[in-house]
């Protein structure tokens, strides 16, 4: 156990500091401070000594150098069980410092608010990060508080142990300090390198422990800030699998500007419809596969009204996500205790995505390509009509977000059948046809979208025989001509996008 006697305090953010000062004053801890922090301490009526009185040097270079001095770092880094260290402290009249309370300049906040390089550079902390690292390194003798988020724990510790700390306390706070400093350095590296230096450095300090992972015997944690994405209005705690479905649902619905409803199941869409009004969109999305919709995740890009909520409430589902809910609609939907009701917030998602595998991490750009008419190249003598082009683009948005091998069949802006995650494209197509037929959804005049090229003409033949009249695919097979020739012989329009959308 070590009793706190001398503290160095230098913080950018002053929130919560007064409570800390009050406690340190009660314990008789001597305080050294700098600049704005020293002024704050005086204004609050507490005593402190300036760092300048210790070093005999003023703050110089516009505040860039304040604490970088042996008389400061010596008192922090000195090993209390090392006679030579203690002798040198005495020789150079350096006081022992056993508490360091320092935070860092707001680099990430500055980066988010300006492109001015000079302003950003001046928020790269030097003295603060050096003090944090020094104190954390010498955790056997020094306690470090590296951000105001730990003030509450710190004050509880002082109350519990009457101003003393043990080695585990100090090691815990030191680990937190290195968490703060490494996160800070990662943000600076990413800005400095701008992707030019190939190194995997990501840091997310927000962590939420989940009930379990993908299965109950697996532990799960979400690193991120869900509160920036949506507000949970009702229901049980969101699970690992819920988050995967939500991620897939959000990225699919964001492809659509028109009034659209999506039903997700295990990260694949089992119902999608675009209509002039939301009620019709819901009814037709559900009709696409009412069996798979049971226990699914619902998402829309419009406000949920009472009449829509009344229809939705007839189905058992896990989650609903929308921009907002009318009061009457919310009252209806929250009638189920565990049902998760989420209200989306405007947020910009990362443009890179990662997947851990083997002994490393895969990294790639997020697939942000959204095909338009400009991407389409008609390959058959029969050109798609204007209506078919709109339908093909609708289907292509869905297949982009469907597990490969994937085939999507749509008609009148309604998903009527999908084949997901199959080992062959023919199997995916057959699955999609069976889905449509099992729910009595007409394939006559439907369109087909494929996430990748057709290696043979067999898929086109099967689709045409089922009633499909237009096909959208990336193209690129050495046998593209076979598929085109079949379409020409059977009055099926085919367009190429030149863009593949594999999704594992």
CSV table of C-alpha atoms in Angstrom, one decimal:
chain,number,residue,atom,x,y,z
A,1,UNK,CA,0.0,0.0,0.0
A,2,UNK,CA,1.2,3.5,-0.9
A,3,UNK,CA,-0.2,6.7,0.5
A,4,UNK,CA,-0.7,9.6,-1.9
A,5,UNK,CA,1.4,12.6,-0.9
A,6,UNK,CA,2.2,14.6,-4.0
A,7,UNK,CA,0.2,15.0,-7.2
A,8,UNK,CA,0.9,16.5,-10.6
A,9,UNK,CA,-2.3,17.7,-12.3
A,10,UNK,CA,-2.4,19.1,-15.8
A,11,UNK,CA,-5.7,18.6,-17.8
A,12,UNK,CA,-7.3,20.1,-20.9
A,13,UNK,CA,-10.8,19.1,-19.8
A,14,UNK,CA,-11.8,20.5,-16.4
A,15,UNK,CA,-15.2,18.7,-16.0
A,16,UNK,CA,-15.3,16.8,-12.7
A,17,UNK,CA,-11.9,18.1,-11.5
A,18,UNK,CA,-13.3,20.1,-8.7
A,19,UNK,CA,-14.5,17.0,-6.9
A,20,UNK,CA,-11.1,15.4,-7.3
A,21,UNK,CA,-9.4,18.5,-5.9
A,22,UNK,CA,-11.8,18.5,-2.9
A,23,UNK,CA,-10.8,15.0,-2.0
A,24,UNK,CA,-7.1,15.5,-2.5
A,25,UNK,CA,-7.3,18.6,-0.3
A,26,UNK,CA,-9.0,16.5,2.5
A,27,UNK,CA,-6.2,14.0,2.2
A,28,UNK,CA,-3.5,16.7,2.5
A,29,UNK,CA,-2.0,15.9,-0.9
A,30,UNK,CA,0.4,18.5,-2.3
A,31,UNK,CA,-0.4,19.6,-5.8
A,32,UNK,CA,1.8,20.8,-8.7
A,33,UNK,CA,0.1,22.2,-11.7
A,34,UNK,CA,0.5,24.1,-15.0
A,35,UNK,CA,-1.1,26.9,-16.9
A,36,UNK,CA,-4.9,26.8,-17.2
A,37,UNK,CA,-5.2,24.0,-14.7
A,38,UNK,CA,-3.2,25.9,-12.1
A,39,UNK,CA,-5.5,28.9,-12.7
A,40,UNK,CA,-8.6,26.7,-12.4
A,41,UNK,CA,-7.3,25.3,-9.1
A,42,UNK,CA,-6.8,28.7,-7.6
A,43,UNK,CA,-10.2,30.0,-8.8
A,44,UNK,CA,-11.8,27.1,-7.0
A,45,UNK,CA,-10.0,28.1,-3.8
A,46,UNK,CA,-7.4,25.3,-3.5
A,47,UNK,CA,-3.7,25.5,-3.0
A,48,UNK,CA,-1.2,24.4,-5.6
A,49,UNK,CA,2.4,25.0,-6.7
A,50,UNK,CA,3.3,25.8,-10.3
A,51,UNK,CA,5.5,23.4,-12.3
A,52,UNK,CA,7.6,26.5,-13.1
A,53,UNK,CA,8.5,26.9,-9.5
A,54,UNK,CA,9.9,23.4,-9.6
A,55,UNK,CA,11.8,23.5,-12.9
A,56,UNK,CA,12.7,27.2,-12.9
A,57,UNK,CA,11.7,27.3,-16.5
A,58,UNK,CA,8.6,29.0,-17.9
A,59,UNK,CA,6.2,27.5,-20.4
A,60,UNK,CA,7.9,28.2,-23.8
A,61,UNK,CA,7.3,27.8,-27.5
A,62,UNK,CA,3.6,28.8,-27.3
A,63,UNK,CA,2.9,26.2,-24.6
A,64,UNK,CA,4.6,23.3,-26.5
A,65,UNK,CA,7.0,22.8,-23.7
A,66,UNK,CA,5.7,23.0,-20.1
A,67,UNK,CA,6.5,19.8,-18.2
A,68,UNK,CA,9.3,18.2,-20.3
A,69,UNK,CA,12.0,18.6,-17.6
A,70,UNK,CA,14.1,16.2,-15.4
A,71,UNK,CA,12.7,17.7,-12.3
A,72,UNK,CA,9.2,16.6,-13.4
A,73,UNK,CA,9.9,13.3,-14.9
A,74,UNK,CA,12.5,12.4,-12.3
A,75,UNK,CA,9.9,12.6,-9.6
A,76,UNK,CA,7.6,10.3,-11.5
A,77,UNK,CA,10.0,7.7,-12.8
A,78,UNK,CA,12.2,7.3,-9.8
A,79,UNK,CA,12.0,3.7,-8.3
A,80,UNK,CA,11.3,4.0,-4.6
A,81,UNK,CA,13.1,0.7,-3.9
A,82,UNK,CA,16.2,1.8,-5.7
A,83,UNK,CA,18.8,3.6,-3.5
A,84,UNK,CA,20.6,5.2,-6.5
A,85,UNK,CA,17.3,6.7,-7.8
A,86,UNK,CA,16.4,8.1,-4.4
A,87,UNK,CA,19.9,9.5,-3.9
A,88,UNK,CA,19.7,11.4,-7.2
A,89,UNK,CA,16.3,12.7,-6.2
A,90,UNK,CA,17.8,14.1,-3.1
A,91,UNK,CA,20.9,15.4,-4.9
A,92,UNK,CA,18.9,17.4,-7.5
A,93,UNK,CA,16.1,18.4,-5.1
A,94,UNK,CA,13.4,16.5,-7.0
A,95,UNK,CA,10.2,15.8,-5.1
A,96,UNK,CA,8.6,12.3,-5.5
A,97,UNK,CA,5.3,12.4,-7.4
A,98,UNK,CA,3.0,9.5,-6.6
A,99,UNK,CA,-0.1,10.7,-8.4
A,100,UNK,CA,-0.4,12.0,-12.0
A,101,UNK,CA,-3.7,13.3,-13.3
A,102,UNK,CA,-3.3,14.3,-16.9
A,103,UNK,CA,-5.5,14.1,-20.0
A,104,UNK,CA,-4.7,14.7,-23.7
A,105,UNK,CA,-5.5,17.5,-26.2
A,106,UNK,CA,-8.7,16.6,-28.1
A,107,UNK,CA,-7.0,15.4,-31.3
A,108,UNK,CA,-10.0,13.4,-32.7
A,109,UNK,CA,-12.5,16.1,-32.0
A,110,UNK,CA,-10.3,18.7,-33.7
A,111,UNK,CA,-9.9,16.3,-36.7
A,112,UNK,CA,-13.6,15.9,-36.9
A,113,UNK,CA,-14.2,19.6,-37.0
A,114,UNK,CA,-11.5,21.1,-39.2
A,115,UNK,CA,-9.2,20.3,-42.2
A,116,UNK,CA,-6.7,22.9,-41.0
A,117,UNK,CA,-3.4,21.0,-40.7
A,118,UNK,CA,-1.9,23.6,-38.3
A,119,UNK,CA,-4.8,23.3,-35.9
A,120,UNK,CA,-4.7,19.6,-36.1
A,121,UNK,CA,-1.0,19.4,-35.5
A,122,UNK,CA,-1.2,21.6,-32.4
A,123,UNK,CA,-3.6,19.1,-30.9
A,124,UNK,CA,-1.0,16.4,-31.0
A,125,UNK,CA,-0.1,16.2,-27.3
A,126,UNK,CA,3.6,15.8,-26.4
A,127,UNK,CA,3.9,16.7,-22.7
A,128,UNK,CA,0.6,15.0,-21.7
A,129,UNK,CA,1.3,11.7,-23.4
A,130,UNK,CA,4.8,11.7,-22.0
A,131,UNK,CA,3.6,12.2,-18.4
A,132,UNK,CA,1.0,9.5,-18.9
A,133,UNK,CA,3.4,6.9,-20.2
A,134,UNK,CA,6.0,7.8,-17.5
A,135,UNK,CA,3.5,7.4,-14.7
A,136,UNK,CA,2.1,4.2,-16.2
A,137,UNK,CA,5.5,2.7,-16.6
A,138,UNK,CA,6.3,3.3,-13.0
A,139,UNK,CA,3.0,1.9,-11.7
A,140,UNK,CA,4.7,0.1,-8.9
A,141,UNK,CA,5.1,3.5,-7.2
A,142,UNK,CA,2.8,5.9,-9.1
A,143,UNK,CA,-0.9,6.1,-9.7
A,144,UNK,CA,-2.0,7.6,-13.1
A,145,UNK,CA,-5.4,9.0,-14.0
A,146,UNK,CA,-5.4,9.5,-17.8
A,147,UNK,CA,-8.9,10.8,-18.4
A,148,UNK,CA,-11.9,12.2,-16.6
A,149,UNK,CA,-13.9,9.1,-17.3
A,150,UNK,CA,-11.9,7.4,-14.4
A,151,UNK,CA,-12.5,10.2,-11.8
A,152,UNK,CA,-15.5,8.3,-10.3
A,153,UNK,CA,-13.5,5.1,-9.8
A,154,UNK,CA,-10.6,7.1,-8.5
A,155,UNK,CA,-12.7,8.9,-5.9
A,156,UNK,CA,-14.3,5.6,-4.8
A,157,UNK,CA,-10.8,4.1,-4.4
A,158,UNK,CA,-9.6,7.0,-2.2
A,159,UNK,CA,-12.7,6.7,0.0
A,160,UNK,CA,-12.3,2.9,0.2
A,161,UNK,CA,-8.6,3.0,1.1
A,162,UNK,CA,-8.3,6.3,2.8
A,163,UNK,CA,-6.0,7.9,0.2
A,164,UNK,CA,-3.8,4.8,-0.3
A,165,UNK,CA,-3.5,2.4,-3.3
A,166,UNK,CA,-2.2,-1.1,-3.7
A,167,UNK,CA,-0.2,-2.5,-6.6
A,168,UNK,CA,-3.2,-4.0,-8.4
A,169,UNK,CA,-5.0,-0.6,-8.2
A,170,UNK,CA,-2.0,1.1,-9.8
A,171,UNK,CA,-1.6,-1.5,-12.4
A,172,UNK,CA,-5.2,-1.3,-13.4
A,173,UNK,CA,-5.1,2.5,-13.9
A,174,UNK,CA,-1.8,2.1,-15.7
A,175,UNK,CA,-3.4,-0.3,-18.2
A,176,UNK,CA,-6.2,2.2,-18.7
A,177,UNK,CA,-3.5,4.9,-19.3
A,178,UNK,CA,-1.9,2.8,-22.0
A,179,UNK,CA,-5.3,2.2,-23.5
A,180,UNK,CA,-5.8,6.0,-23.7
A,181,UNK,CA,-2.3,6.6,-25.1
A,182,UNK,CA,-2.4,3.8,-27.7
A,183,UNK,CA,-5.8,4.9,-29.0
A,184,UNK,CA,-4.6,8.5,-29.3
A,185,UNK,CA,-1.5,7.4,-31.2
A,186,UNK,CA,-3.5,5.3,-33.5
A,187,UNK,CA,-5.7,8.2,-34.4
A,188,UNK,CA,-2.6,10.3,-35.1
A,189,UNK,CA,-1.0,7.6,-37.2
A,190,UNK,CA,-4.1,7.1,-39.4
A,191,UNK,CA,-4.3,10.9,-40.1
A,192,UNK,CA,-0.6,11.2,-40.8
A,193,UNK,CA,-0.3,8.1,-43.0
A,194,UNK,CA,-3.6,8.6,-44.9
A,195,UNK,CA,-3.4,4.9,-45.8
A,196,UNK,CA,0.1,5.2,-47.4
A,197,UNK,CA,1.7,3.0,-44.7
A,198,UNK,CA,0.3,-0.6,-44.9
A,199,UNK,CA,-0.3,-1.4,-41.2
A,200,UNK,CA,-3.4,-2.7,-39.5
A,201,UNK,CA,-4.1,-0.2,-36.7
A,202,UNK,CA,-7.6,0.2,-35.4
A,203,UNK,CA,-8.7,1.3,-31.9
A,204,UNK,CA,-12.2,1.4,-30.5
A,205,UNK,CA,-12.4,2.1,-26.8
A,206,UNK,CA,-16.2,1.7,-26.4
A,207,UNK,CA,-17.0,-1.9,-25.5
A,208,UNK,CA,-20.3,-3.6,-24.7
A,209,UNK,CA,-20.3,-7.1,-23.4
A,210,UNK,CA,-23.0,-9.1,-25.0
A,211,UNK,CA,-25.1,-12.0,-23.4
A,212,UNK,CA,-23.0,-14.4,-25.5
A,213,UNK,CA,-21.5,-14.7,-29.0
A,214,UNK,CA,-23.0,-16.4,-32.0
A,215,UNK,CA,-23.8,-19.4,-29.8
A,216,UNK,CA,-24.4,-19.5,-26.0
A,217,UNK,CA,-21.0,-21.2,-25.3
A,218,UNK,CA,-19.2,-18.3,-27.0
A,219,UNK,CA,-18.3,-15.0,-25.3
A,220,UNK,CA,-19.2,-11.9,-27.3
A,221,UNK,CA,-18.3,-8.2,-27.2
A,222,UNK,CA,-19.3,-5.4,-29.4
A,223,UNK,CA,-16.6,-2.7,-29.9
A,224,UNK,CA,-18.3,0.5,-31.0
A,225,UNK,CA,-21.0,3.0,-30.1
A,226,UNK,CA,-24.5,1.6,-30.9
A,227,UNK,CA,-26.0,4.8,-29.5
A,228,UNK,CA,-24.7,6.7,-32.5
A,229,UNK,CA,-26.5,4.4,-34.9
A,230,UNK,CA,-29.9,4.0,-33.2
A,231,UNK,CA,-31.8,4.7,-30.0
A,232,UNK,CA,-33.4,1.6,-28.4
A,233,UNK,CA,-36.9,2.6,-27.4
A,234,UNK,CA,-38.1,-0.8,-26.1
A,235,UNK,CA,-37.2,-4.4,-25.7
A,236,UNK,CA,-34.5,-6.8,-24.5
A,237,UNK,CA,-30.8,-6.4,-24.8
A,238,UNK,CA,-29.5,-6.6,-28.4
A,239,UNK,CA,-27.5,-9.8,-29.1
A,240,UNK,CA,-24.5,-10.7,-31.2
A,241,UNK,CA,-26.7,-12.2,-33.9
A,242,UNK,CA,-29.1,-9.3,-33.7
A,243,UNK,CA,-26.3,-7.0,-34.5
A,244,UNK,CA,-25.2,-9.0,-37.5
A,245,UNK,CA,-28.8,-8.9,-38.9
A,246,UNK,CA,-29.1,-5.2,-38.1
A,247,UNK,CA,-25.9,-4.4,-40.0
A,248,UNK,CA,-27.1,-6.3,-43.0
A,249,UNK,CA,-30.6,-4.7,-42.9
A,250,UNK,CA,-29.3,-1.2,-42.5
A,251,UNK,CA,-26.9,-1.5,-45.5
A,252,UNK,CA,-29.7,-3.0,-47.7
A,253,UNK,CA,-32.4,-0.4,-46.8
A,254,UNK,CA,-29.9,2.4,-47.4
A,255,UNK,CA,-29.8,1.4,-51.1
A,256,UNK,CA,-33.4,2.6,-51.5
A,257,UNK,CA,-34.8,6.2,-51.6
A,258,UNK,CA,-38.3,5.1,-52.4
A,259,UNK,CA,-40.7,3.8,-49.7
A,260,UNK,CA,-39.4,0.4,-48.9
A,261,UNK,CA,-39.8,-2.4,-46.4
A,262,UNK,CA,-37.1,-5.1,-45.8
A,263,UNK,CA,-37.4,-8.3,-43.7
A,264,UNK,CA,-34.0,-9.9,-42.9
A,265,UNK,CA,-33.3,-13.4,-41.6
A,266,UNK,CA,-29.7,-14.5,-40.8
A,267,UNK,CA,-28.3,-11.5,-42.8
A,268,UNK,CA,-30.2,-12.3,-46.0
A,269,UNK,CA,-33.4,-10.6,-47.2
A,270,UNK,CA,-36.4,-12.8,-47.1
A,271,UNK,CA,-38.9,-10.0,-47.9
A,272,UNK,CA,-38.4,-6.7,-49.8
A,273,UNK,CA,-41.0,-4.4,-51.5
A,274,UNK,CA,-41.1,-0.9,-52.7
A,275,UNK,CA,-44.5,0.8,-52.9
A,276,UNK,CA,-46.1,4.2,-53.0
A,277,UNK,CA,-47.2,3.8,-49.3
A,278,UNK,CA,-45.7,2.0,-46.4
A,279,UNK,CA,-48.6,-0.3,-45.6
A,280,UNK,CA,-48.5,-1.8,-49.1
A,281,UNK,CA,-44.7,-2.1,-48.9
A,282,UNK,CA,-45.1,-4.1,-45.7
A,283,UNK,CA,-47.8,-6.4,-47.0
A,284,UNK,CA,-45.9,-7.2,-50.1
A,285,UNK,CA,-42.5,-7.6,-48.4
A,286,UNK,CA,-44.2,-10.1,-46.0
A,287,UNK,CA,-45.9,-12.0,-48.9
A,288,UNK,CA,-42.5,-12.7,-50.4
A,289,UNK,CA,-41.7,-15.3,-47.7
A,290,UNK,CA,-44.1,-15.2,-44.7
A,291,UNK,CA,-42.5,-18.4,-43.2
A,292,UNK,CA,-38.9,-17.0,-43.1
A,293,UNK,CA,-40.2,-13.7,-41.8
A,294,UNK,CA,-41.1,-15.3,-38.5
A,295,UNK,CA,-38.6,-14.1,-35.9
A,296,UNK,CA,-36.9,-11.8,-38.4
A,297,UNK,CA,-35.6,-8.3,-38.3
A,298,UNK,CA,-37.7,-5.6,-39.9
A,299,UNK,CA,-36.4,-2.3,-41.3
A,300,UNK,CA,-37.9,0.6,-43.3
A,301,UNK,CA,-37.0,4.0,-44.4
A,302,UNK,CA,-40.2,5.7,-43.5
A,303,UNK,CA,-42.0,6.6,-40.2
A,304,UNK,CA,-44.2,3.8,-38.9
A,305,UNK,CA,-47.9,4.8,-38.6
A,306,UNK,CA,-50.7,3.2,-36.6
A,307,UNK,CA,-52.2,1.3,-39.5
A,308,UNK,CA,-48.8,-0.1,-40.4
A,309,UNK,CA,-48.1,-1.1,-36.8
A,310,UNK,CA,-51.4,-2.9,-36.5
A,311,UNK,CA,-50.4,-5.1,-39.5
A,312,UNK,CA,-46.8,-5.6,-38.3
A,313,UNK,CA,-48.0,-6.6,-34.8
A,314,UNK,CA,-49.7,-9.7,-36.2
A,315,UNK,CA,-46.2,-11.2,-36.8
A,316,UNK,CA,-43.7,-12.4,-34.3
A,317,UNK,CA,-40.4,-10.7,-35.0
A,318,UNK,CA,-37.2,-9.9,-33.0
A,319,UNK,CA,-36.5,-6.3,-34.1
A,320,UNK,CA,-38.0,-3.3,-35.9
A,321,UNK,CA,-35.9,-0.4,-37.0
A,322,UNK,CA,-37.3,2.8,-38.5
A,323,UNK,CA,-36.6,6.6,-38.7
A,324,UNK,CA,-39.4,7.2,-36.2
A,325,UNK,CA,-42.8,6.0,-34.9
A,326,UNK,CA,-46.1,7.7,-34.5
A,327,UNK,CA,-47.1,7.6,-30.8
A,328,UNK,CA,-50.1,5.3,-31.5
A,329,UNK,CA,-47.8,3.0,-33.5
A,330,UNK,CA,-45.2,2.8,-30.8
A,331,UNK,CA,-47.9,1.9,-28.2
A,332,UNK,CA,-49.0,-1.0,-30.4
A,333,UNK,CA,-45.5,-2.3,-31.1
A,334,UNK,CA,-44.3,-2.2,-27.5
A,335,UNK,CA,-47.1,-4.5,-26.5
A,336,UNK,CA,-44.5,-7.4,-26.6
A,337,UNK,CA,-42.1,-7.1,-23.7
A,338,UNK,CA,-39.0,-8.4,-25.4
A,339,UNK,CA,-39.5,-6.9,-28.8
A,340,UNK,CA,-36.6,-4.6,-29.7
A,341,UNK,CA,-37.8,-1.3,-31.2
A,342,UNK,CA,-35.0,0.9,-32.6
A,343,UNK,CA,-35.1,4.5,-33.9
A,344,UNK,CA,-32.3,5.2,-36.4
A,345,UNK,CA,-30.0,8.1,-36.3
A,346,UNK,CA,-28.1,9.7,-39.1
A,347,UNK,CA,-24.6,8.3,-39.0
A,348,UNK,CA,-21.7,7.9,-41.5
A,349,UNK,CA,-20.4,4.4,-41.5
A,350,UNK,CA,-16.7,3.4,-42.0
A,351,UNK,CA,-15.5,3.0,-45.6
A,352,UNK,CA,-13.3,0.0,-44.7
A,353,UNK,CA,-14.3,-3.4,-43.4
A,354,UNK,CA,-12.4,-6.1,-41.6
A,355,UNK,CA,-12.6,-9.9,-41.0
A,356,UNK,CA,-10.3,-11.9,-38.7
A,357,UNK,CA,-9.1,-15.2,-40.2
A,358,UNK,CA,-6.2,-17.6,-39.8
A,359,UNK,CA,-3.6,-15.6,-37.9
A,360,UNK,CA,-4.4,-12.2,-39.3
A,361,UNK,CA,-7.0,-9.8,-40.6
A,362,UNK,CA,-8.5,-9.2,-44.0
A,363,UNK,CA,-9.2,-5.6,-44.9
A,364,UNK,CA,-11.1,-4.2,-47.9
A,365,UNK,CA,-13.1,-1.2,-49.1
A,366,UNK,CA,-16.8,-1.4,-48.4
A,367,UNK,CA,-18.8,-2.3,-51.5
A,368,UNK,CA,-20.4,1.1,-52.1
A,369,UNK,CA,-21.2,0.8,-55.8
A,370,UNK,CA,-24.8,1.2,-56.6
A,371,UNK,CA,-25.6,0.4,-60.2
A,372,UNK,CA,-27.6,2.9,-62.3
A,373,UNK,CA,-28.7,2.9,-65.9
A,374,UNK,CA,-25.3,4.2,-66.9
A,375,UNK,CA,-23.7,0.9,-65.7
A,376,UNK,CA,-26.0,-1.2,-67.9
A,377,UNK,CA,-24.9,-2.6,-71.2
A,378,UNK,CA,-27.7,-4.4,-73.2
A,379,UNK,CA,-26.2,-7.6,-74.6
A,380,UNK,CA,-29.3,-9.1,-76.4
A,381,UNK,CA,-31.1,-8.0,-79.5
A,382,UNK,CA,-34.2,-7.6,-77.3
A,383,UNK,CA,-33.6,-4.5,-75.1
A,384,UNK,CA,-35.2,-4.2,-71.7
A,385,UNK,CA,-38.1,-1.8,-71.4
A,386,UNK,CA,-37.9,1.2,-69.2
A,387,UNK,CA,-40.0,-0.6,-66.6
A,388,UNK,CA,-37.7,-3.7,-66.8
A,389,UNK,CA,-34.6,-1.5,-66.3
A,390,UNK,CA,-36.1,-0.2,-63.1
A,391,UNK,CA,-37.0,-3.7,-62.0
A,392,UNK,CA,-33.5,-5.0,-62.8
A,393,UNK,CA,-31.9,-2.3,-60.8
A,394,UNK,CA,-34.2,-3.1,-57.9
A,395,UNK,CA,-33.3,-6.8,-58.0
A,396,UNK,CA,-29.6,-6.0,-58.3
A,397,UNK,CA,-29.7,-4.0,-55.1
A,398,UNK,CA,-31.0,-7.0,-53.2
A,399,UNK,CA,-28.6,-9.5,-54.7
A,400,UNK,CA,-25.7,-7.3,-53.8
A,401,UNK,CA,-26.6,-7.9,-50.2
A,402,UNK,CA,-27.3,-11.6,-50.5
A,403,UNK,CA,-24.8,-14.3,-49.6
A,404,UNK,CA,-23.1,-15.9,-52.6
A,405,UNK,CA,-23.8,-17.8,-54.7
A,406,UNK,CA,-26.9,-15.7,-54.9
A,407,UNK,CA,-29.9,-15.4,-57.3
A,408,UNK,CA,-32.7,-12.9,-56.7
A,409,UNK,CA,-36.1,-13.0,-58.5
A,410,UNK,CA,-38.3,-9.9,-58.4
A,411,UNK,CA,-41.5,-8.8,-60.0
A,412,UNK,CA,-43.2,-5.4,-59.7
A,413,UNK,CA,-40.6,-4.2,-57.1
A,414,UNK,CA,-41.2,-7.2,-54.9
A,415,UNK,CA,-38.8,-9.9,-53.9
A,416,UNK,CA,-40.5,-13.1,-54.9
A,417,UNK,CA,-37.7,-15.6,-54.5
A,418,UNK,CA,-34.0,-15.8,-53.6
A,419,UNK,CA,-31.4,-18.4,-53.5
A,420,UNK,CA,-28.7,-17.7,-50.9
A,421,UNK,CA,-25.3,-19.1,-50.0
A,422,UNK,CA,-25.5,-22.0,-52.5
A,423,UNK,CA,-22.5,-23.9,-53.7
A,424,UNK,CA,-23.6,-23.5,-57.3
A,425,UNK,CA,-25.5,-20.8,-59.2
A,426,UNK,CA,-28.0,-23.4,-60.6
A,427,UNK,CA,-28.8,-24.5,-57.0
A,428,UNK,CA,-29.4,-20.9,-56.0
A,429,UNK,CA,-31.7,-20.3,-58.9
A,430,UNK,CA,-33.7,-23.5,-58.2
A,431,UNK,CA,-34.0,-22.5,-54.6
A,432,UNK,CA,-35.3,-19.0,-55.6
A,433,UNK,CA,-37.9,-20.6,-58.0
A,434,UNK,CA,-39.2,-23.0,-55.4
A,435,UNK,CA,-39.5,-20.1,-52.9
A,436,UNK,CA,-41.7,-18.1,-55.3
A,437,UNK,CA,-43.8,-21.1,-56.3
A,438,UNK,CA,-44.3,-22.2,-52.7
A,439,UNK,CA,-46.0,-18.9,-51.9
A,440,UNK,CA,-48.0,-18.7,-55.2
A,441,UNK,CA,-46.0,-15.8,-56.5
A,442,UNK,CA,-46.1,-15.5,-60.3
A,443,UNK,CA,-42.7,-15.7,-62.1
A,444,UNK,CA,-44.3,-14.7,-65.4
A,445,UNK,CA,-42.5,-11.5,-66.5
A,446,UNK,CA,-40.1,-11.6,-63.5
A,447,UNK,CA,-36.5,-10.5,-63.6
A,448,UNK,CA,-33.4,-12.3,-62.4
A,449,UNK,CA,-30.3,-10.8,-60.8
A,450,UNK,CA,-27.1,-12.7,-60.2
A,451,UNK,CA,-24.2,-11.6,-58.0
A,452,UNK,CA,-21.7,-13.0,-60.4
A,453,UNK,CA,-21.5,-14.2,-64.0
A,454,UNK,CA,-23.2,-17.4,-65.3
A,455,UNK,CA,-20.5,-20.0,-66.1
A,456,UNK,CA,-22.9,-21.8,-68.3
A,457,UNK,CA,-26.2,-21.0,-70.0
A,458,UNK,CA,-28.1,-23.6,-67.9
A,459,UNK,CA,-29.3,-20.9,-65.3
A,460,UNK,CA,-30.7,-18.7,-68.0
A,461,UNK,CA,-32.5,-21.6,-69.6
A,462,UNK,CA,-34.1,-22.6,-66.2
A,463,UNK,CA,-35.1,-19.0,-65.5
A,464,UNK,CA,-36.6,-18.5,-68.9
A,465,UNK,CA,-38.6,-21.7,-68.7
A,466,UNK,CA,-40.0,-20.4,-65.3
A,467,UNK,CA,-41.2,-17.2,-66.8
A,468,UNK,CA,-38.3,-14.8,-66.3
A,469,UNK,CA,-38.1,-12.1,-69.1
A,470,UNK,CA,-35.1,-10.0,-68.2
A,471,UNK,CA,-31.7,-10.8,-66.6
A,472,UNK,CA,-29.0,-8.6,-64.9
A,473,UNK,CA,-25.5,-10.0,-64.3
A,474,UNK,CA,-21.9,-8.8,-64.2
A,475,UNK,CA,-20.8,-10.7,-67.2
A,476,UNK,CA,-17.3,-11.9,-67.7
A,477,UNK,CA,-17.6,-15.6,-68.3
A,478,UNK,CA,-15.8,-17.2,-71.3
A,479,UNK,CA,-19.2,-18.6,-72.1
A,480,UNK,CA,-21.2,-15.3,-72.0
A,481,UNK,CA,-22.1,-15.8,-75.6
A,482,UNK,CA,-23.9,-19.0,-74.8
A,483,UNK,CA,-26.2,-17.2,-72.3
A,484,UNK,CA,-26.7,-14.3,-74.7
A,485,UNK,CA,-27.6,-16.6,-77.6
A,486,UNK,CA,-30.1,-18.5,-75.5
A,487,UNK,CA,-31.7,-15.2,-74.4
A,488,UNK,CA,-31.9,-14.0,-78.0
A,489,UNK,CA,-33.6,-17.3,-79.0
A,490,UNK,CA,-36.2,-17.1,-76.3
A,491,UNK,CA,-37.1,-13.4,-76.1
A,492,UNK,CA,-35.3,-12.7,-72.8
A,493,UNK,CA,-33.5,-9.3,-72.4
A,494,UNK,CA,-30.1,-9.5,-70.7
A,495,UNK,CA,-27.9,-6.6,-69.4
A,496,UNK,CA,-24.4,-6.7,-68.1
A,497,UNK,CA,-23.1,-4.4,-65.3
A,498,UNK,CA,-19.5,-5.3,-65.3
A,499,UNK,CA,-19.6,-5.2,-61.5
A,500,UNK,CA,-19.5,-8.4,-59.4
A,501,UNK,CA,-21.0,-8.5,-55.8
A,502,UNK,CA,-19.6,-11.6,-54.1
A,503,UNK,CA,-20.7,-11.7,-50.4
A,504,UNK,CA,-19.3,-14.4,-48.1
